[in-house]
Amino acid sequence: MNLKELFWSGGGMVLVLLSLIEISPIKINPWSRLAKIIGHALNAEVLEQQKQTQKKLEEHIQVDDERNANLLRTQILRFNDELIDDKHHTREHFIEILAVIDAYEDYCRSHPDYKNNRCICAVANIKRVYNERLQKHDFA
């Protein structure tokens, strides 16, 4: 088989056709597409590992966010316990715990699957006591 026969048997025609398509005014680039397919085939394992790593990272972020929300809730419950035990707090303490409550409630709103009904009464009590002391000017 000589070069002429090989060219006309199909291989050369495909090469010429692909080159003509790339040059034509229609913006189809078969060489780029072919390189992309080969690149994905060569990097399939790396891409899969990247997906798994991303999934693990997202799980860690979720666990960390829930842990932070639990810590905020613990601060709220502890502050409420101190109020129940008649420990007086300064206005600054109340302002700080109200900021904690805001952060906790923001997290609960943005994560509806998070169980957040564990300190509703504590939050209500803290706000009630704060409002009473604010009206009476009765901070420690």
PDB file of C-alpha atoms in Angstrom:
ATOM      1  CA  MET A   1       0.000   0.000   0.000  1.00  0.00           C
ATOM      2  CA  ASN A   2       1.526   3.302  -1.038  1.00  0.00           C
ATOM      3  CA  LEU A   3       1.005   6.801   0.406  1.00  0.00           C
ATOM      4  CA  LYS A   4      -1.619   7.700  -2.176  1.00  0.00           C
ATOM      5  CA  GLU A   5      -3.750   4.652  -1.362  1.00  0.00           C
ATOM      6  CA  LEU A   6      -3.438   5.293   2.384  1.00  0.00           C
ATOM      7  CA  PHE A   7      -4.451   8.915   1.952  1.00  0.00           C
ATOM      8  CA  TRP A   8      -7.507   8.076  -0.147  1.00  0.00           C
ATOM      9  CA  SER A   9      -8.561   5.100   1.965  1.00  0.00           C
ATOM     10  CA  GLY A  10      -9.895   7.382   4.674  1.00  0.00           C
ATOM     11  CA  GLY A  11      -7.225   8.426   7.118  1.00  0.00           C
ATOM     12  CA  GLY A  12      -5.987  11.319   5.077  1.00  0.00           C
ATOM     13  CA  MET A  13      -9.483  12.411   4.188  1.00  0.00           C
ATOM     14  CA  VAL A  14     -10.409  12.664   7.852  1.00  0.00           C
ATOM     15  CA  LEU A  15      -7.295  14.732   8.504  1.00  0.00           C
ATOM     16  CA  VAL A  16      -8.045  17.098   5.649  1.00  0.00           C
ATOM     17  CA  LEU A  17     -11.734  17.327   6.611  1.00  0.00           C
ATOM     18  CA  LEU A  18     -10.937  18.144  10.238  1.00  0.00           C
ATOM     19  CA  SER A  19      -8.446  20.794   9.173  1.00  0.00           C
ATOM     20  CA  LEU A  20     -10.919  22.352   6.752  1.00  0.00           C
ATOM     21  CA  ILE A  21     -13.600  22.466   9.433  1.00  0.00           C
ATOM     22  CA  GLU A  22     -11.201  24.243  11.769  1.00  0.00           C
ATOM     23  CA  ILE A  23     -10.329  26.817   9.092  1.00  0.00           C
ATOM     24  CA  SER A  24     -13.885  27.382   7.939  1.00  0.00           C
ATOM     25  CA  PRO A  25     -15.803  30.479   9.122  1.00  0.00           C
ATOM     26  CA  ILE A  26     -17.998  28.278  11.300  1.00  0.00           C
ATOM     27  CA  LYS A  27     -16.222  28.253  14.643  1.00  0.00           C
ATOM     28  CA  ILE A  28     -15.974  24.513  15.142  1.00  0.00           C
ATOM     29  CA  ASN A  29     -12.611  23.350  16.384  1.00  0.00           C
ATOM     30  CA  PRO A  30     -12.427  19.556  16.296  1.00  0.00           C
ATOM     31  CA  TRP A  31      -8.797  19.515  17.433  1.00  0.00           C
ATOM     32  CA  SER A  32      -9.637  21.314  20.662  1.00  0.00           C
ATOM     33  CA  ARG A  33     -12.582  19.013  21.285  1.00  0.00           C
ATOM     34  CA  LEU A  34     -10.421  15.962  20.639  1.00  0.00           C
ATOM     35  CA  ALA A  35      -7.728  17.264  23.009  1.00  0.00           C
ATOM     36  CA  LYS A  36     -10.382  17.909  25.651  1.00  0.00           C
ATOM     37  CA  ILE A  37     -11.753  14.366  25.371  1.00  0.00           C
ATOM     38  CA  ILE A  38      -8.254  12.907  25.647  1.00  0.00           C
ATOM     39  CA  GLY A  39      -7.483  15.190  28.615  1.00  0.00           C
ATOM     40  CA  HIS A  40     -10.599  14.058  30.469  1.00  0.00           C
ATOM     41  CA  ALA A  41      -9.766  10.433  29.759  1.00  0.00           C
ATOM     42  CA  LEU A  42      -6.221  10.860  31.076  1.00  0.00           C
ATOM     43  CA  ASN A  43      -7.300  12.824  34.160  1.00  0.00           C
ATOM     44  CA  ALA A  44     -10.449  10.880  35.078  1.00  0.00           C
ATOM     45  CA  GLU A  45      -8.906   9.472  38.264  1.00  0.00           C
ATOM     46  CA  VAL A  46      -7.656  12.870  39.405  1.00  0.00           C
ATOM     47  CA  LEU A  47     -11.035  14.473  38.687  1.00  0.00           C
ATOM     48  CA  GLU A  48     -12.803  11.766  40.720  1.00  0.00           C
ATOM     49  CA  GLN A  49     -10.417  12.296  43.635  1.00  0.00           C
ATOM     50  CA  GLN A  50     -11.088  16.029  43.431  1.00  0.00           C
ATOM     51  CA  LYS A  51     -14.855  15.408  43.638  1.00  0.00           C
ATOM     52  CA  GLN A  52     -14.391  13.157  46.672  1.00  0.00           C
ATOM     53  CA  THR A  53     -12.152  15.723  48.358  1.00  0.00           C
ATOM     54  CA  GLN A  54     -14.718  18.471  47.705  1.00  0.00           C
ATOM     55  CA  LYS A  55     -17.465  16.295  49.208  1.00  0.00           C
ATOM     56  CA  LYS A  56     -15.378  15.627  52.329  1.00  0.00           C
ATOM     57  CA  LEU A  57     -14.596  19.328  52.656  1.00  0.00           C
ATOM     58  CA  GLU A  58     -18.284  20.223  52.464  1.00  0.00           C
ATOM     59  CA  GLU A  59     -19.076  17.611  55.148  1.00  0.00           C
ATOM     60  CA  HIS A  60     -16.372  19.039  57.423  1.00  0.00           C
ATOM     61  CA  ILE A  61     -17.700  22.558  56.928  1.00  0.00           C
ATOM     62  CA  GLN A  62     -21.214  21.405  57.820  1.00  0.00           C
ATOM     63  CA  VAL A  63     -20.000  19.647  60.981  1.00  0.00           C
ATOM     64  CA  ASP A  64     -17.957  22.700  61.966  1.00  0.00           C
ATOM     65  CA  ASP A  65     -20.908  25.041  61.401  1.00  0.00           C
ATOM     66  CA  GLU A  66     -23.174  22.828  63.522  1.00  0.00           C
ATOM     67  CA  ARG A  67     -20.542  22.693  66.261  1.00  0.00           C
ATOM     68  CA  ASN A  68     -20.347  26.496  66.263  1.00  0.00           C
ATOM     69  CA  ALA A  69     -24.134  26.749  66.443  1.00  0.00           C
ATOM     70  CA  ASN A  70     -24.133  24.335  69.385  1.00  0.00           C
ATOM     71  CA  LEU A  71     -21.563  26.514  71.161  1.00  0.00           C
ATOM     72  CA  LEU A  72     -23.707  29.601  70.581  1.00  0.00           C
ATOM     73  CA  ARG A  73     -26.709  27.767  71.996  1.00  0.00           C
ATOM     74  CA  THR A  74     -24.664  26.711  75.029  1.00  0.00           C
ATOM     75  CA  GLN A  75     -23.726  30.351  75.693  1.00  0.00           C
ATOM     76  CA  ILE A  76     -27.392  31.351  75.481  1.00  0.00           C
ATOM     77  CA  LEU A  77     -28.516  28.601  77.858  1.00  0.00           C
ATOM     78  CA  ARG A  78     -25.720  29.377  80.338  1.00  0.00           C
ATOM     79  CA  PHE A  79     -26.586  33.086  80.353  1.00  0.00           C
ATOM     80  CA  ASN A  80     -30.246  32.263  80.920  1.00  0.00           C
ATOM     81  CA  ASP A  81     -29.314  29.946  83.805  1.00  0.00           C
ATOM     82  CA  GLU A  82     -27.368  32.791  85.383  1.00  0.00           C
ATOM     83  CA  LEU A  83     -30.426  35.032  85.068  1.00  0.00           C
ATOM     84  CA  ILE A  84     -32.587  32.374  86.702  1.00  0.00           C
ATOM     85  CA  ASP A  85     -30.036  32.148  89.534  1.00  0.00           C
ATOM     86  CA  ASP A  86     -30.416  35.935  90.038  1.00  0.00           C
ATOM     87  CA  LYS A  87     -26.939  36.780  88.827  1.00  0.00           C
ATOM     88  CA  HIS A  88     -26.957  40.361  87.644  1.00  0.00           C
ATOM     89  CA  HIS A  89     -25.255  41.294  84.400  1.00  0.00           C
ATOM     90  CA  THR A  90     -24.074  44.566  82.989  1.00  0.00           C
ATOM     91  CA  ARG A  91     -25.639  46.143  79.962  1.00  0.00           C
ATOM     92  CA  GLU A  92     -22.542  45.117  77.969  1.00  0.00           C
ATOM     93  CA  HIS A  93     -23.113  41.464  78.914  1.00  0.00           C
ATOM     94  CA  PHE A  94     -26.644  41.708  77.606  1.00  0.00           C
ATOM     95  CA  ILE A  95     -25.501  43.364  74.388  1.00  0.00           C
ATOM     96  CA  GLU A  96     -22.946  40.602  73.894  1.00  0.00           C
ATOM     97  CA  ILE A  97     -25.450  37.800  74.475  1.00  0.00           C
ATOM     98  CA  LEU A  98     -27.960  39.508  72.163  1.00  0.00           C
ATOM     99  CA  ALA A  99     -25.296  39.433  69.437  1.00  0.00           C
ATOM    100  CA  VAL A 100     -24.808  35.708  70.150  1.00  0.00           C
ATOM    101  CA  ILE A 101     -28.576  35.224  69.900  1.00  0.00           C
ATOM    102  CA  ASP A 102     -28.614  37.045  66.548  1.00  0.00           C
ATOM    103  CA  ALA A 103     -25.836  34.823  65.189  1.00  0.00           C
ATOM    104  CA  TYR A 104     -27.597  31.696  66.445  1.00  0.00           C
ATOM    105  CA  GLU A 105     -30.940  32.712  64.969  1.00  0.00           C
ATOM    106  CA  ASP A 106     -29.297  33.610  61.644  1.00  0.00           C
ATOM    107  CA  TYR A 107     -27.747  30.156  61.501  1.00  0.00           C
ATOM    108  CA  CYS A 108     -31.075  28.532  62.344  1.00  0.00           C
ATOM    109  CA  ARG A 109     -32.849  30.487  59.603  1.00  0.00           C
ATOM    110  CA  SER A 110     -30.256  29.580  56.988  1.00  0.00           C
ATOM    111  CA  HIS A 111     -30.183  25.905  58.054  1.00  0.00           C
ATOM    112  CA  PRO A 112     -33.802  24.776  58.425  1.00  0.00           C
ATOM    113  CA  ASP A 113     -32.770  21.157  59.058  1.00  0.00           C
ATOM    114  CA  TYR A 114     -30.863  22.175  62.209  1.00  0.00           C
ATOM    115  CA  LYS A 115     -32.827  21.439  65.387  1.00  0.00           C
ATOM    116  CA  ASN A 116     -33.132  24.870  66.943  1.00  0.00           C
ATOM    117  CA  ASN A 117     -36.079  24.631  69.325  1.00  0.00           C
ATOM    118  CA  ARG A 118     -33.866  23.876  72.311  1.00  0.00           C
ATOM    119  CA  CYS A 119     -33.423  27.414  73.541  1.00  0.00           C
ATOM    120  CA  ILE A 120     -36.481  29.343  72.371  1.00  0.00           C
ATOM    121  CA  CYS A 121     -37.672  29.895  75.941  1.00  0.00           C
ATOM    122  CA  ALA A 122     -34.193  30.915  77.082  1.00  0.00           C
ATOM    123  CA  VAL A 123     -33.975  33.512  74.306  1.00  0.00           C
ATOM    124  CA  ALA A 124     -37.420  34.847  75.210  1.00  0.00           C
ATOM    125  CA  ASN A 125     -36.452  35.090  78.887  1.00  0.00           C
ATOM    126  CA  ILE A 126     -33.164  36.876  78.131  1.00  0.00           C
ATOM    127  CA  LYS A 127     -34.948  39.425  75.949  1.00  0.00           C
ATOM    128  CA  ARG A 128     -37.672  39.901  78.568  1.00  0.00           C
ATOM    129  CA  VAL A 129     -35.175  40.511  81.379  1.00  0.00           C
ATOM    130  CA  TYR A 130     -33.140  42.840  79.157  1.00  0.00           C
ATOM    131  CA  ASN A 131     -36.216  44.904  78.311  1.00  0.00           C
ATOM    132  CA  GLU A 132     -37.250  45.095  81.987  1.00  0.00           C
ATOM    133  CA  ARG A 133     -33.797  46.235  83.090  1.00  0.00           C
ATOM    134  CA  LEU A 134     -33.585  48.654  80.192  1.00  0.00           C
ATOM    135  CA  GLN A 135     -36.835  50.300  81.275  1.00  0.00           C
ATOM    136  CA  LYS A 136     -35.825  50.413  84.967  1.00  0.00           C
ATOM    137  CA  HIS A 137     -32.167  51.338  84.290  1.00  0.00           C
ATOM    138  CA  ASP A 138     -31.350  48.390  86.549  1.00  0.00           C
ATOM    139  CA  PHE A 139     -28.137  46.920  85.150  1.00  0.00           C
ATOM    140  CA  ALA A 140     -25.387  45.697  87.441  1.00  0.00           C
TER     141      ALA A 140
END
